Every structure is written in C-alpha cells, then in structure tokens.
Amino acid sequence: MAETAKANGLKPYEYFHYLLEKLLKHGNLDELPYVEGLLPWSETLPKCRY
C-alpha cells in the first residue's frame, strides 16, 4: 500500500494519517463511493497530495 501511495505522488506517512482519520470519523465502510474516494489514485483527495 505504501508503494501504491508513492506511485501516486503521495507521502505514505501523511497519506496513512489522513486515511486513518477519515476512516475513524466515518466508521461505516459499506459505502463504496466513500471508500473509493480514499484510494491513493483518487482525484478527490485533497490538493496537497499528502
């Protein structure tokens, strides 16, 4: 997962931190569009690209 994050221009530590914060706040992973928006290649990630 770290290599996929790097391949998509992300810094793994910052991306994982962001990812865990979002997952903890949301709680329900049954909503596929929400989870897809958190993947390393998602265009909906914040512009800073972690």
PDB file of N, CA and C in Angstrom:
ATOM      1  N   MET A   1       0.824  -1.176   0.000  1.00  0.00           N
ATOM      2  CA  MET A   1       0.000   0.000   0.000  1.00  0.00           C
ATOM      3  C   MET A   1       0.879   1.254   0.000  1.00  0.00           C
ATOM      4  N   ALA A   2       2.002   1.200   0.709  1.00  0.00           N
ATOM      5  CA  ALA A   2       2.914   2.344   0.737  1.00  0.00           C
ATOM      6  C   ALA A   2       3.480   2.607  -0.656  1.00  0.00           C
ATOM      7  N   GLU A   3       3.817   1.557  -1.371  1.00  0.00           N
ATOM      8  CA  GLU A   3       4.359   1.732  -2.719  1.00  0.00           C
ATOM      9  C   GLU A   3       3.309   2.294  -3.673  1.00  0.00           C
ATOM     10  N   THR A   4       2.072   1.886  -3.501  1.00  0.00           N
ATOM     11  CA  THR A   4       0.993   2.433  -4.330  1.00  0.00           C
ATOM     12  C   THR A   4       0.789   3.909  -4.025  1.00  0.00           C
ATOM     13  N   ALA A   5       0.883   4.261  -2.764  1.00  0.00           N
ATOM     14  CA  ALA A   5       0.769   5.672  -2.394  1.00  0.00           C
ATOM     15  C   ALA A   5       1.892   6.469  -3.047  1.00  0.00           C
ATOM     16  N   LYS A   6       3.128   5.976  -2.962  1.00  0.00           N
ATOM     17  CA  LYS A   6       4.269   6.674  -3.575  1.00  0.00           C
ATOM     18  C   LYS A   6       4.108   6.773  -5.080  1.00  0.00           C
ATOM     19  N   ALA A   7       3.637   5.708  -5.710  1.00  0.00           N
ATOM     20  CA  ALA A   7       3.444   5.708  -7.165  1.00  0.00           C
ATOM     21  C   ALA A   7       2.411   6.735  -7.603  1.00  0.00           C
ATOM     22  N   ASN A   8       1.543   7.130  -6.677  1.00  0.00           N
ATOM     23  CA  ASN A   8       0.515   8.126  -6.991  1.00  0.00           C
ATOM     24  C   ASN A   8       0.858   9.506  -6.459  1.00  0.00           C
ATOM     25  N   GLY A   9       2.135   9.710  -6.149  1.00  0.00           N
ATOM     26  CA  GLY A   9       2.603  11.029  -5.743  1.00  0.00           C
ATOM     27  C   GLY A   9       2.288  11.405  -4.314  1.00  0.00           C
ATOM     28  N   LEU A  10       2.024  10.418  -3.466  1.00  0.00           N
ATOM     29  CA  LEU A  10       1.693  10.695  -2.070  1.00  0.00           C
ATOM     30  C   LEU A  10       2.875  10.363  -1.168  1.00  0.00           C
ATOM     31  N   LYS A  11       2.917  11.012  -0.024  1.00  0.00           N
ATOM     32  CA  LYS A  11       3.882  10.668   1.014  1.00  0.00           C
ATOM     33  C   LYS A  11       3.181   9.653   1.906  1.00  0.00           C
ATOM     34  N   PRO A  12       3.675   8.420   1.979  1.00  0.00           N
ATOM     35  CA  PRO A  12       2.942   7.362   2.681  1.00  0.00           C
ATOM     36  C   PRO A  12       2.531   7.707   4.112  1.00  0.00           C
ATOM     37  N   TYR A  13       3.428   8.243   4.926  1.00  0.00           N
ATOM     38  CA  TYR A  13       3.076   8.518   6.316  1.00  0.00           C
ATOM     39  C   TYR A  13       1.908   9.498   6.390  1.00  0.00           C
ATOM     40  N   GLU A  14       1.985  10.590   5.645  1.00  0.00           N
ATOM     41  CA  GLU A  14       0.927  11.596   5.678  1.00  0.00           C
ATOM     42  C   GLU A  14      -0.376  11.044   5.116  1.00  0.00           C
ATOM     43  N   TYR A  15      -0.269  10.234   4.063  1.00  0.00           N
ATOM     44  CA  TYR A  15      -1.463   9.638   3.469  1.00  0.00           C
ATOM     45  C   TYR A  15      -2.142   8.686   4.463  1.00  0.00           C
ATOM     46  N   PHE A  16      -1.359   7.823   5.130  1.00  0.00           N
ATOM     47  CA  PHE A  16      -1.930   6.891   6.093  1.00  0.00           C
ATOM     48  C   PHE A  16      -2.581   7.637   7.257  1.00  0.00           C
ATOM     49  N   HIS A  17      -1.967   8.708   7.686  1.00  0.00           N
ATOM     50  CA  HIS A  17      -2.533   9.519   8.765  1.00  0.00           C
ATOM     51  C   HIS A  17      -3.889  10.082   8.331  1.00  0.00           C
ATOM     52  N   TYR A  18      -3.929  10.657   7.142  1.00  0.00           N
ATOM     53  CA  TYR A  18      -5.176  11.196   6.587  1.00  0.00           C
ATOM     54  C   TYR A  18      -6.221  10.085   6.457  1.00  0.00           C
ATOM     55  N   LEU A  19      -5.813   8.959   5.929  1.00  0.00           N
ATOM     56  CA  LEU A  19      -6.709   7.835   5.706  1.00  0.00           C
ATOM     57  C   LEU A  19      -7.321   7.342   7.019  1.00  0.00           C
ATOM     58  N   LEU A  20      -6.491   7.153   8.028  1.00  0.00           N
ATOM     59  CA  LEU A  20      -6.994   6.675   9.310  1.00  0.00           C
ATOM     60  C   LEU A  20      -7.926   7.684   9.982  1.00  0.00           C
ATOM     61  N   GLU A  21      -7.612   8.962   9.865  1.00  0.00           N
ATOM     62  CA  GLU A  21      -8.506   9.987  10.421  1.00  0.00           C
ATOM     63  C   GLU A  21      -9.878   9.915   9.767  1.00  0.00           C
ATOM     64  N   LYS A  22      -9.886   9.824   8.448  1.00  0.00           N
ATOM     65  CA  LYS A  22     -11.162   9.784   7.725  1.00  0.00           C
ATOM     66  C   LYS A  22     -11.945   8.519   8.045  1.00  0.00           C
ATOM     67  N   LEU A  23     -11.264   7.386   8.109  1.00  0.00           N
ATOM     68  CA  LEU A  23     -11.950   6.128   8.395  1.00  0.00           C
ATOM     69  C   LEU A  23     -12.520   6.116   9.807  1.00  0.00           C
ATOM     70  N   LEU A  24     -11.794   6.665  10.758  1.00  0.00           N
ATOM     71  CA  LEU A  24     -12.292   6.712  12.129  1.00  0.00           C
ATOM     72  C   LEU A  24     -13.516   7.616  12.254  1.00  0.00           C
ATOM     73  N   LYS A  25     -13.516   8.720  11.532  1.00  0.00           N
ATOM     74  CA  LYS A  25     -14.653   9.643  11.594  1.00  0.00           C
ATOM     75  C   LYS A  25     -15.890   9.054  10.925  1.00  0.00           C
ATOM     76  N   HIS A  26     -15.692   8.374   9.815  1.00  0.00           N
ATOM     77  CA  HIS A  26     -16.813   7.869   9.033  1.00  0.00           C
ATOM     78  C   HIS A  26     -17.379   6.593   9.641  1.00  0.00           C
ATOM     79  N   GLY A  27     -16.509   5.665   9.979  1.00  0.00           N
ATOM     80  CA  GLY A  27     -16.925   4.445  10.647  1.00  0.00           C
ATOM     81  C   GLY A  27     -17.526   3.375   9.760  1.00  0.00           C
ATOM     82  N   ASN A  28     -18.423   3.703   8.868  1.00  0.00           N
ATOM     83  CA  ASN A  28     -19.115   2.726   8.039  1.00  0.00           C
ATOM     84  C   ASN A  28     -18.424   2.590   6.689  1.00  0.00           C
ATOM     85  N   LEU A  29     -17.857   1.423   6.433  1.00  0.00           N
ATOM     86  CA  LEU A  29     -17.143   1.220   5.164  1.00  0.00           C
ATOM     87  C   LEU A  29     -18.012   0.539   4.116  1.00  0.00           C
ATOM     88  N   ASP A  30     -19.308   0.473   4.365  1.00  0.00           N
ATOM     89  CA  ASP A  30     -20.211  -0.169   3.411  1.00  0.00           C
ATOM     90  C   ASP A  30     -20.512   0.715   2.206  1.00  0.00           C
ATOM     91  N   GLU A  31     -20.184   1.976   2.288  1.00  0.00           N
ATOM     92  CA  GLU A  31     -20.474   2.901   1.204  1.00  0.00           C
ATOM     93  C   GLU A  31     -19.278   2.935   0.252  1.00  0.00           C
ATOM     94  N   LEU A  32     -19.368   2.186  -0.830  1.00  0.00           N
ATOM     95  CA  LEU A  32     -18.264   2.034  -1.759  1.00  0.00           C
ATOM     96  C   LEU A  32     -17.757   3.353  -2.334  1.00  0.00           C
ATOM     97  N   PRO A  33     -18.612   4.289  -2.739  1.00  0.00           N
ATOM     98  CA  PRO A  33     -18.085   5.555  -3.269  1.00  0.00           C
ATOM     99  C   PRO A  33     -17.213   6.299  -2.252  1.00  0.00           C
ATOM    100  N   TYR A  34     -17.568   6.216  -0.978  1.00  0.00           N
ATOM    101  CA  TYR A  34     -16.769   6.878   0.054  1.00  0.00           C
ATOM    102  C   TYR A  34     -15.379   6.249   0.135  1.00  0.00           C
ATOM    103  N   VAL A  35     -15.336   4.933   0.159  1.00  0.00           N
ATOM    104  CA  VAL A  35     -14.055   4.231   0.261  1.00  0.00           C
ATOM    105  C   VAL A  35     -13.215   4.473  -0.991  1.00  0.00           C
ATOM    106  N   GLU A  36     -13.832   4.459  -2.154  1.00  0.00           N
ATOM    107  CA  GLU A  36     -13.099   4.696  -3.400  1.00  0.00           C
ATOM    108  C   GLU A  36     -12.450   6.077  -3.401  1.00  0.00           C
ATOM    109  N   GLY A  37     -13.073   7.042  -2.755  1.00  0.00           N
ATOM    110  CA  GLY A  37     -12.527   8.390  -2.687  1.00  0.00           C
ATOM    111  C   GLY A  37     -11.286   8.498  -1.819  1.00  0.00           C
ATOM    112  N   LEU A  38     -10.993   7.464  -1.040  1.00  0.00           N
ATOM    113  CA  LEU A  38      -9.821   7.473  -0.173  1.00  0.00           C
ATOM    114  C   LEU A  38      -8.633   6.714  -0.767  1.00  0.00           C
ATOM    115  N   LEU A  39      -8.834   6.063  -1.891  1.00  0.00           N
ATOM    116  CA  LEU A  39      -7.748   5.297  -2.509  1.00  0.00           C
ATOM    117  C   LEU A  39      -6.658   6.235  -3.017  1.00  0.00           C
ATOM    118  N   PRO A  40      -5.411   5.764  -3.065  1.00  0.00           N
ATOM    119  CA  PRO A  40      -4.287   6.642  -3.433  1.00  0.00           C
ATOM    120  C   PRO A  40      -4.426   7.319  -4.797  1.00  0.00           C
ATOM    121  N   TRP A  41      -5.135   6.727  -5.715  1.00  0.00           N
ATOM    122  CA  TRP A  41      -5.276   7.302  -7.054  1.00  0.00           C
ATOM    123  C   TRP A  41      -6.534   8.149  -7.216  1.00  0.00           C
ATOM    124  N   SER A  42      -7.255   8.346  -6.144  1.00  0.00           N
ATOM    125  CA  SER A  42      -8.495   9.104  -6.214  1.00  0.00           C
ATOM    126  C   SER A  42      -8.236  10.579  -6.522  1.00  0.00           C
ATOM    127  N   GLU A  43      -9.039  11.101  -7.412  1.00  0.00           N
ATOM    128  CA  GLU A  43      -8.960  12.522  -7.763  1.00  0.00           C
ATOM    129  C   GLU A  43      -9.591  13.397  -6.686  1.00  0.00           C
ATOM    130  N   THR A  44     -10.287  12.790  -5.714  1.00  0.00           N
ATOM    131  CA  THR A  44     -10.962  13.564  -4.691  1.00  0.00           C
ATOM    132  C   THR A  44     -10.118  13.787  -3.434  1.00  0.00           C
ATOM    133  N   LEU A  45      -8.908  13.257  -3.410  1.00  0.00           N
ATOM    134  CA  LEU A  45      -8.029  13.527  -2.278  1.00  0.00           C
ATOM    135  C   LEU A  45      -7.699  15.016  -2.256  1.00  0.00           C
ATOM    136  N   PRO A  46      -7.412  15.562  -1.093  1.00  0.00           N
ATOM    137  CA  PRO A  46      -7.053  16.994  -1.019  1.00  0.00           C
ATOM    138  C   PRO A  46      -5.900  17.340  -1.955  1.00  0.00           C
ATOM    139  N   LYS A  47      -5.887  18.555  -2.409  1.00  0.00           N
ATOM    140  CA  LYS A  47      -4.897  19.012  -3.396  1.00  0.00           C
ATOM    141  C   LYS A  47      -3.451  18.943  -2.917  1.00  0.00           C
ATOM    142  N   CYS A  48      -3.223  18.940  -1.605  1.00  0.00           N
ATOM    143  CA  CYS A  48      -1.839  18.917  -1.126  1.00  0.00           C
ATOM    144  C   CYS A  48      -1.169  17.584  -1.431  1.00  0.00           C
ATOM    145  N   ARG A  49      -1.934  16.604  -1.842  1.00  0.00           N
ATOM    146  CA  ARG A  49      -1.448  15.279  -2.246  1.00  0.00           C
ATOM    147  C   ARG A  49      -0.622  14.589  -1.172  1.00  0.00           C
ATOM    148  N   TYR A  50      -0.800  14.947   0.031  1.00  0.00           N
ATOM    149  CA  TYR A  50      -0.166  14.301   1.164  1.00  0.00           C
ATOM    150  C   TYR A  50       1.148  13.734   0.754  1.00  0.00           C
TER     151      TYR A  50
END
